[in-house]
């Protein structure tokens, strides 16, 4: 009997040892897939749960971040297996140049404006902000642009005793020469200034360029990716960033984490009109295609995308996540425009870039933001 117990014990030990080594082997033998992504998706890809989900399919996904326009124009894509910019126009440019037929769009995010309750109250009295029946806020772009045209300062707004600073009323953005979120802001503002029509051709461009250029230049320094200004908004508060143009997913992600970074006086507003940022995977080889397909089809990755603040291909999933975490968002964002074509956006952005240089702002930052 003792001999039998000893044999069984040795057998169990060998089995468990082999199982442990096998599990370790499965983790060390993962196929490495490298991608370059917009910075707003860094938290998602760095999430251990996301890494574990990819590992279940034999993949270890490593990413660098860059502005989406950088990804489409200046990043050396030969080093990567997939590109994951934050807009359809940027993805389409990569797709055309690389003659790629298949792309994947696993999730999207409306563009929004983050602010603070005292600022929203001031803007509500000016007709720029309006609270809707569902409790969410609308930011009237046409009313805002009227203030911007006049160069209105915060201390010139009637009844403004909460933020009477000698700065122009401006929405903070990223650098339009690098970043997709700034390009989306350009798409919205140019649309409104063009009589609520998509900018097409040089005549339309010349009509809107004077003011849209000012909207960027008068901000002073702008970051190349959306991560930095959002961090400033969270940490430095209203005095530094009263209005910030960003991805809804960035705000919702922090609210879901409930890490204290989103405070009770922080408010999310939906521009009217707005635009969707459709995050699109462009596979550069078969390994990149595997990542894109998993992001679209794998239920666990779709759920994790929703818990990271993104609206996924399963709308009910996102709705349930924000409900469970008591995050107030607009259920249906319907006041949306189509951005100009990639070529038109590029012409506008190039013209703004020349204005930057003419004003002594220097050339666009390069890829030092990659990491």
GROMACS .gro file of C-alpha atoms in nm:
model
  371
    1UNK     CA    1   0.000   0.000   0.000
    2UNK     CA    2   0.283   0.238   0.088
    3UNK     CA    3   0.452   0.159  -0.241
    4UNK     CA    4   0.131   0.227  -0.430
    5UNK     CA    5   0.084   0.564  -0.256
    6UNK     CA    6   0.445   0.655  -0.333
    7UNK     CA    7   0.402   0.570  -0.702
    8UNK     CA    8   0.081   0.773  -0.725
    9UNK     CA    9   0.244   1.066  -0.547
   10UNK     CA   10   0.542   1.064  -0.780
   11UNK     CA   11   0.310   1.044  -1.079
   12UNK     CA   12   0.104   1.341  -0.961
   13UNK     CA   13   0.421   1.544  -0.898
   14UNK     CA   14   0.552   1.466  -1.246
   15UNK     CA   15   0.216   1.556  -1.401
   16UNK     CA   16   0.193   1.884  -1.213
   17UNK     CA   17   0.552   1.966  -1.296
   18UNK     CA   18   0.494   1.901  -1.663
   19UNK     CA   19   0.172   2.103  -1.654
   20UNK     CA   20   0.351   2.396  -1.496
   21UNK     CA   21   0.635   2.384  -1.745
   22UNK     CA   22   0.383   2.353  -2.027
   23UNK     CA   23   0.195   2.661  -1.906
   24UNK     CA   24   0.520   2.850  -1.880
   25UNK     CA   25   0.620   2.736  -2.224
   26UNK     CA   26   0.292   2.856  -2.370
   27UNK     CA   27   0.362   3.202  -2.228
   28UNK     CA   28   0.722   3.221  -2.349
   29UNK     CA   29   0.651   3.084  -2.695
   30UNK     CA   30   0.402   3.355  -2.790
   31UNK     CA   31   0.431   3.500  -3.138
   32UNK     CA   32   0.526   3.869  -3.111
   33UNK     CA   33   0.315   4.109  -3.316
   34UNK     CA   34   0.418   4.475  -3.336
   35UNK     CA   35   0.184   4.764  -3.408
   36UNK     CA   36   0.180   5.143  -3.412
   37UNK     CA   37  -0.135   5.294  -3.262
   38UNK     CA   38  -0.294   5.625  -3.167
   39UNK     CA   39  -0.203   5.714  -2.808
   40UNK     CA   40  -0.567   5.709  -2.694
   41UNK     CA   41  -0.560   5.327  -2.731
   42UNK     CA   42  -0.243   5.278  -2.524
   43UNK     CA   43  -0.433   5.205  -2.201
   44UNK     CA   44  -0.634   4.936  -2.379
   45UNK     CA   45  -0.332   4.754  -2.522
   46UNK     CA   46  -0.137   4.787  -2.195
   47UNK     CA   47  -0.422   4.635  -1.994
   48UNK     CA   48  -0.306   4.298  -1.858
   49UNK     CA   49  -0.647   4.148  -1.934
   50UNK     CA   50  -0.608   4.245  -2.300
   51UNK     CA   51  -0.258   4.099  -2.310
   52UNK     CA   52  -0.389   3.777  -2.155
   53UNK     CA   53  -0.671   3.759  -2.410
   54UNK     CA   54  -0.422   3.785  -2.697
   55UNK     CA   55  -0.198   3.527  -2.525
   56UNK     CA   56  -0.484   3.278  -2.533
   57UNK     CA   57  -0.452   3.297  -2.911
   58UNK     CA   58  -0.074   3.262  -2.900
   59UNK     CA   59   0.006   3.631  -2.949
   60UNK     CA   60   0.207   3.891  -2.761
   61UNK     CA   61   0.109   4.231  -2.898
   62UNK     CA   62   0.363   4.511  -2.856
   63UNK     CA   63   0.273   4.869  -2.955
   64UNK     CA   64   0.429   5.210  -3.009
   65UNK     CA   65   0.219   5.526  -3.007
   66UNK     CA   66   0.213   5.817  -3.252
   67UNK     CA   67  -0.026   6.079  -3.380
   68UNK     CA   68  -0.259   5.928  -3.639
   69UNK     CA   69  -0.145   6.168  -3.908
   70UNK     CA   70   0.214   6.069  -3.831
   71UNK     CA   71   0.116   5.704  -3.874
   72UNK     CA   72  -0.024   5.779  -4.219
   73UNK     CA   73   0.255   6.007  -4.338
   74UNK     CA   74   0.590   5.973  -4.164
   75UNK     CA   75   0.615   5.659  -3.946
   76UNK     CA   76   0.828   5.379  -4.093
   77UNK     CA   77   0.560   5.112  -4.120
   78UNK     CA   78   0.807   4.849  -4.238
   79UNK     CA   79   0.891   4.791  -3.870
   80UNK     CA   80   0.535   4.692  -3.785
   81UNK     CA   81   0.279   4.418  -3.844
   82UNK     CA   82  -0.020   4.650  -3.822
   83UNK     CA   83  -0.109   5.019  -3.808
   84UNK     CA   84  -0.403   5.134  -3.596
   85UNK     CA   85  -0.481   5.504  -3.658
   86UNK     CA   86  -0.787   5.672  -3.515
   87UNK     CA   87  -0.957   5.779  -3.834
   88UNK     CA   88  -1.088   5.630  -4.154
   89UNK     CA   89  -0.911   5.885  -4.382
   90UNK     CA   90  -0.568   5.802  -4.233
   91UNK     CA   91  -0.638   5.430  -4.258
   92UNK     CA   92  -0.752   5.465  -4.619
   93UNK     CA   93  -0.430   5.646  -4.711
   94UNK     CA   94  -0.218   5.363  -4.569
   95UNK     CA   95  -0.444   5.111  -4.736
   96UNK     CA   96  -0.410   5.276  -5.078
   97UNK     CA   97  -0.035   5.324  -5.059
   98UNK     CA   98   0.027   4.969  -4.941
   99UNK     CA   99  -0.236   4.818  -5.174
  100UNK     CA  100  -0.409   4.648  -4.882
  101UNK     CA  101  -0.760   4.520  -4.944
  102UNK     CA  102  -0.873   4.424  -4.591
  103UNK     CA  103  -0.913   4.649  -4.286
  104UNK     CA  104  -1.085   4.600  -3.950
  105UNK     CA  105  -1.289   4.852  -3.749
  106UNK     CA  106  -1.339   4.697  -3.404
  107UNK     CA  107  -1.458   5.009  -3.223
  108UNK     CA  108  -1.522   5.382  -3.253
  109UNK     CA  109  -1.558   5.692  -3.039
  110UNK     CA  110  -1.748   6.019  -3.084
  111UNK     CA  111  -1.541   6.335  -3.045
  112UNK     CA  112  -1.639   6.532  -2.735
  113UNK     CA  113  -1.539   6.835  -2.527
  114UNK     CA  114  -1.439   6.791  -2.163
  115UNK     CA  115  -1.491   7.083  -1.927
  116UNK     CA  116  -1.585   7.174  -1.570
  117UNK     CA  117  -1.916   7.268  -1.412
  118UNK     CA  118  -1.831   7.640  -1.354
  119UNK     CA  119  -1.719   7.675  -1.718
  120UNK     CA  120  -2.030   7.499  -1.847
  121UNK     CA  121  -2.251   7.728  -1.641
  122UNK     CA  122  -2.079   8.035  -1.792
  123UNK     CA  123  -2.117   7.896  -2.145
  124UNK     CA  124  -2.481   7.806  -2.085
  125UNK     CA  125  -2.558   8.173  -2.020
  126UNK     CA  126  -2.396   8.255  -2.357
  127UNK     CA  127  -2.604   7.993  -2.542
  128UNK     CA  128  -2.296   7.782  -2.617
  129UNK     CA  129  -2.379   7.497  -2.376
  130UNK     CA  130  -2.720   7.342  -2.330
  131UNK     CA  131  -2.836   7.059  -2.106
  132UNK     CA  132  -3.051   6.799  -2.280
  133UNK     CA  133  -3.340   6.596  -2.141
  134UNK     CA  134  -3.120   6.291  -2.081
  135UNK     CA  135  -2.885   6.492  -1.858
  136UNK     CA  136  -2.602   6.517  -2.113
  137UNK     CA  137  -2.471   6.846  -2.247
  138UNK     CA  138  -2.452   6.987  -2.601
  139UNK     CA  139  -2.179   7.228  -2.711
  140UNK     CA  140  -2.306   7.453  -2.990
  141UNK     CA  141  -2.015   7.487  -3.233
  142UNK     CA  142  -2.173   7.773  -3.430
  143UNK     CA  143  -2.226   7.981  -3.115
  144UNK     CA  144  -1.872   7.905  -2.998
  145UNK     CA  145  -1.724   8.007  -3.335
  146UNK     CA  146  -1.903   8.340  -3.315
  147UNK     CA  147  -1.714   8.409  -2.992
  148UNK     CA  148  -1.389   8.292  -3.150
  149UNK     CA  149  -1.436   8.518  -3.454
  150UNK     CA  150  -1.451   8.820  -3.224
  151UNK     CA  151  -1.150   8.708  -3.021
  152UNK     CA  152  -1.368   8.708  -2.708
  153UNK     CA  153  -1.185   8.664  -2.379
  154UNK     CA  154  -1.326   8.479  -2.079
  155UNK     CA  155  -1.328   8.797  -1.871
  156UNK     CA  156  -1.545   8.966  -2.135
  157UNK     CA  157  -1.832   8.719  -2.095
  158UNK     CA  158  -2.125   8.883  -1.909
  159UNK     CA  159  -2.170   8.759  -1.555
  160UNK     CA  160  -1.854   8.550  -1.557
  161UNK     CA  161  -1.725   8.570  -1.201
  162UNK     CA  162  -1.600   8.212  -1.174
  163UNK     CA  163  -1.337   8.219  -1.450
  164UNK     CA  164  -1.259   8.584  -1.533
  165UNK     CA  165  -0.920   8.526  -1.697
  166UNK     CA  166  -0.759   8.728  -1.974
  167UNK     CA  167  -0.744   8.441  -2.222
  168UNK     CA  168  -0.944   8.388  -2.539
  169UNK     CA  169  -1.236   8.148  -2.528
  170UNK     CA  170  -1.076   7.858  -2.712
  171UNK     CA  171  -1.110   7.481  -2.714
  172UNK     CA  172  -0.774   7.316  -2.654
  173UNK     CA  173  -0.667   7.057  -2.911
  174UNK     CA  174  -0.363   6.860  -3.014
  175UNK     CA  175  -0.123   6.970  -3.291
  176UNK     CA  176  -0.312   6.961  -3.625
  177UNK     CA  177   0.010   6.875  -3.808
  178UNK     CA  178   0.037   6.539  -3.633
  179UNK     CA  179  -0.275   6.431  -3.454
  180UNK     CA  180  -0.605   6.284  -3.567
  181UNK     CA  181  -0.812   6.444  -3.291
  182UNK     CA  182  -0.704   6.790  -3.411
  183UNK     CA  183  -0.788   6.689  -3.767
  184UNK     CA  184  -1.137   6.588  -3.648
  185UNK     CA  185  -1.172   6.929  -3.480
  186UNK     CA  186  -1.072   7.086  -3.810
  187UNK     CA  187  -1.335   6.875  -3.988
  188UNK     CA  188  -1.610   7.002  -3.757
  189UNK     CA  189  -1.512   7.369  -3.747
  190UNK     CA  190  -1.453   7.390  -4.123
  191UNK     CA  191  -1.791   7.226  -4.185
  192UNK     CA  192  -1.973   7.486  -3.972
  193UNK     CA  193  -1.778   7.777  -4.122
  194UNK     CA  194  -1.855   7.646  -4.471
  195UNK     CA  195  -2.228   7.690  -4.421
  196UNK     CA  196  -2.280   7.345  -4.268
  197UNK     CA  197  -2.132   7.171  -4.569
  198UNK     CA  198  -1.829   6.949  -4.619
  199UNK     CA  199  -1.532   7.151  -4.747
  200UNK     CA  200  -1.460   7.066  -5.110
  201UNK     CA  201  -1.213   7.237  -5.337
  202UNK     CA  202  -0.987   7.540  -5.299
  203UNK     CA  203  -1.266   7.799  -5.284
  204UNK     CA  204  -1.420   7.636  -4.976
  205UNK     CA  205  -1.076   7.594  -4.820
  206UNK     CA  206  -0.981   7.959  -4.866
  207UNK     CA  207  -1.311   8.064  -4.709
  208UNK     CA  208  -1.254   7.874  -4.384
  209UNK     CA  209  -0.875   7.885  -4.347
  210UNK     CA  210  -0.834   8.227  -4.181
  211UNK     CA  211  -1.042   8.139  -3.876
  212UNK     CA  212  -0.956   7.769  -3.844
  213UNK     CA  213  -0.587   7.861  -3.851
  214UNK     CA  214  -0.644   8.106  -3.566
  215UNK     CA  215  -0.828   7.840  -3.364
  216UNK     CA  216  -0.503   7.641  -3.352
  217UNK     CA  217  -0.237   7.912  -3.351
  218UNK     CA  218  -0.390   8.115  -3.069
  219UNK     CA  219  -0.370   7.814  -2.837
  220UNK     CA  220   0.008   7.839  -2.823
  221UNK     CA  221   0.179   7.507  -2.753
  222UNK     CA  222  -0.013   7.197  -2.863
  223UNK     CA  223   0.086   6.834  -2.800
  224UNK     CA  224   0.134   6.581  -3.080
  225UNK     CA  225  -0.088   6.312  -2.924
  226UNK     CA  226  -0.414   6.325  -2.729
  227UNK     CA  227  -0.273   6.164  -2.416
  228UNK     CA  228  -0.079   6.466  -2.284
  229UNK     CA  229  -0.354   6.733  -2.291
  230UNK     CA  230  -0.595   6.489  -2.128
  231UNK     CA  231  -0.345   6.425  -1.849
  232UNK     CA  232  -0.317   6.804  -1.806
  233UNK     CA  233  -0.696   6.832  -1.791
  234UNK     CA  234  -0.710   6.568  -1.519
  235UNK     CA  235  -0.419   6.689  -1.309
  236UNK     CA  236  -0.399   7.066  -1.363
  237UNK     CA  237  -0.771   7.136  -1.378
  238UNK     CA  238  -0.982   7.426  -1.497
  239UNK     CA  239  -0.714   7.693  -1.479
  240UNK     CA  240  -0.499   7.511  -1.734
  241UNK     CA  241  -0.759   7.346  -1.955
  242UNK     CA  242  -1.114   7.487  -1.936
  243UNK     CA  243  -1.218   7.320  -2.262
  244UNK     CA  244  -1.055   7.013  -2.419
  245UNK     CA  245  -1.139   6.839  -2.745
  246UNK     CA  246  -1.086   6.464  -2.706
  247UNK     CA  247  -1.218   6.114  -2.768
  248UNK     CA  248  -1.521   6.014  -2.562
  249UNK     CA  249  -1.340   5.688  -2.485
  250UNK     CA  250  -1.063   5.868  -2.297
  251UNK     CA  251  -1.307   6.026  -2.052
  252UNK     CA  252  -1.527   5.716  -2.017
  253UNK     CA  253  -1.226   5.490  -1.961
  254UNK     CA  254  -1.111   5.696  -1.662
  255UNK     CA  255  -1.465   5.717  -1.523
  256UNK     CA  256  -1.502   5.338  -1.545
  257UNK     CA  257  -1.170   5.286  -1.368
  258UNK     CA  258  -1.304   5.495  -1.079
  259UNK     CA  259  -0.950   5.590  -0.980
  260UNK     CA  260  -1.044   5.936  -0.860
  261UNK     CA  261  -0.914   6.116  -1.170
  262UNK     CA  262  -1.266   6.207  -1.287
  263UNK     CA  263  -1.416   6.437  -1.027
  264UNK     CA  264  -1.775   6.545  -0.968
  265UNK     CA  265  -1.725   6.887  -1.130
  266UNK     CA  266  -1.592   6.746  -1.460
  267UNK     CA  267  -1.844   6.758  -1.744
  268UNK     CA  268  -1.858   6.592  -2.086
  269UNK     CA  269  -2.019   6.788  -2.370
  270UNK     CA  270  -2.115   6.665  -2.716
  271UNK     CA  271  -2.035   6.912  -2.996
  272UNK     CA  272  -2.315   6.996  -3.234
  273UNK     CA  273  -2.226   6.887  -3.491
  274UNK     CA  274  -1.969   6.620  -3.408
  275UNK     CA  275  -1.784   6.346  -3.591
  276UNK     CA  276  -1.702   5.983  -3.519
  277UNK     CA  277  -1.347   5.863  -3.484
  278UNK     CA  278  -1.352   5.517  -3.639
  279UNK     CA  279  -1.047   5.330  -3.512
  280UNK     CA  280  -0.930   5.116  -3.800
  281UNK     CA  281  -0.670   4.838  -3.804
  282UNK     CA  282  -0.467   4.823  -4.124
  283UNK     CA  283  -0.288   4.486  -4.132
  284UNK     CA  284   0.056   4.499  -4.291
  285UNK     CA  285   0.098   4.120  -4.296
  286UNK     CA  286  -0.078   3.803  -4.181
  287UNK     CA  287   0.010   3.852  -3.815
  288UNK     CA  288  -0.140   4.200  -3.822
  289UNK     CA  289  -0.450   4.060  -3.988
  290UNK     CA  290  -0.486   3.810  -3.704
  291UNK     CA  291  -0.485   4.095  -3.451
  292UNK     CA  292  -0.747   4.291  -3.647
  293UNK     CA  293  -0.973   3.990  -3.680
  294UNK     CA  294  -0.949   3.906  -3.312
  295UNK     CA  295  -1.031   4.263  -3.210
  296UNK     CA  296  -1.350   4.247  -3.417
  297UNK     CA  297  -1.461   3.889  -3.349
  298UNK     CA  298  -1.332   3.785  -3.006
  299UNK     CA  299  -1.609   3.844  -2.746
  300UNK     CA  300  -1.360   3.894  -2.463
  301UNK     CA  301  -1.163   4.161  -2.650
  302UNK     CA  302  -1.484   4.335  -2.753
  303UNK     CA  303  -1.597   4.342  -2.390
  304UNK     CA  304  -1.259   4.475  -2.277
  305UNK     CA  305  -1.280   4.747  -2.544
  306UNK     CA  306  -1.617   4.851  -2.401
  307UNK     CA  307  -1.475   4.863  -2.048
  308UNK     CA  308  -1.197   5.084  -2.190
  309UNK     CA  309  -1.460   5.336  -2.301
  310UNK     CA  310  -1.494   5.244  -2.669
  311UNK     CA  311  -1.822   5.189  -2.849
  312UNK     CA  312  -1.790   4.848  -3.009
  313UNK     CA  313  -1.961   4.650  -3.282
  314UNK     CA  314  -2.199   4.535  -3.006
  315UNK     CA  315  -2.379   4.857  -2.896
  316UNK     CA  316  -2.568   4.688  -2.612
  317UNK     CA  317  -2.235   4.591  -2.459
  318UNK     CA  318  -2.114   4.949  -2.425
  319UNK     CA  319  -2.456   5.061  -2.300
  320UNK     CA  320  -2.446   4.799  -2.025
  321UNK     CA  321  -2.092   4.889  -1.921
  322UNK     CA  322  -2.165   5.262  -1.877
  323UNK     CA  323  -2.491   5.177  -1.698
  324UNK     CA  324  -2.314   4.943  -1.456
  325UNK     CA  325  -2.050   5.206  -1.378
  326UNK     CA  326  -2.297   5.497  -1.368
  327UNK     CA  327  -2.118   5.695  -1.640
  328UNK     CA  328  -2.343   5.955  -1.802
  329UNK     CA  329  -2.302   5.946  -2.180
  330UNK     CA  330  -2.530   6.013  -2.472
  331UNK     CA  331  -2.690   5.688  -2.586
  332UNK     CA  332  -2.727   5.787  -2.949
  333UNK     CA  333  -2.500   6.051  -3.102
  334UNK     CA  334  -2.692   6.151  -3.413
  335UNK     CA  335  -2.577   6.506  -3.501
  336UNK     CA  336  -2.277   6.384  -3.700
  337UNK     CA  337  -2.094   6.505  -4.009
  338UNK     CA  338  -1.872   6.329  -4.258
  339UNK     CA  339  -1.512   6.454  -4.258
  340UNK     CA  340  -1.364   6.590  -4.580
  341UNK     CA  341  -1.172   6.350  -4.800
  342UNK     CA  342  -0.819   6.268  -4.696
  343UNK     CA  343  -0.681   6.485  -4.979
  344UNK     CA  344  -0.891   6.786  -4.877
  345UNK     CA  345  -0.797   6.747  -4.511
  346UNK     CA  346  -0.432   6.724  -4.611
  347UNK     CA  347  -0.456   7.050  -4.810
  348UNK     CA  348  -0.615   7.225  -4.514
  349UNK     CA  349  -0.362   7.084  -4.269
  350UNK     CA  350  -0.070   7.172  -4.497
  351UNK     CA  351  -0.196   7.530  -4.523
  352UNK     CA  352  -0.229   7.552  -4.144
  353UNK     CA  353   0.123   7.411  -4.114
  354UNK     CA  354   0.256   7.687  -4.338
  355UNK     CA  355   0.080   7.942  -4.118
  356UNK     CA  356   0.251   7.794  -3.812
  357UNK     CA  357   0.591   7.836  -3.977
  358UNK     CA  358   0.510   8.186  -4.100
  359UNK     CA  359   0.428   8.286  -3.742
  360UNK     CA  360   0.760   8.146  -3.620
  361UNK     CA  361   0.614   7.837  -3.459
  362UNK     CA  362   0.868   7.611  -3.630
  363UNK     CA  363   0.815   7.288  -3.823
  364UNK     CA  364   0.583   7.013  -3.707
  365UNK     CA  365   0.725   6.785  -3.437
  366UNK     CA  366   0.858   6.458  -3.576
  367UNK     CA  367   0.830   6.110  -3.438
  368UNK     CA  368   0.987   6.173  -3.100
  369UNK     CA  369   0.649   6.092  -2.950
  370UNK     CA  370   0.695   5.730  -3.057
  371UNK     CA  371   0.782   5.505  -2.767
   0.00000   0.00000   0.00000
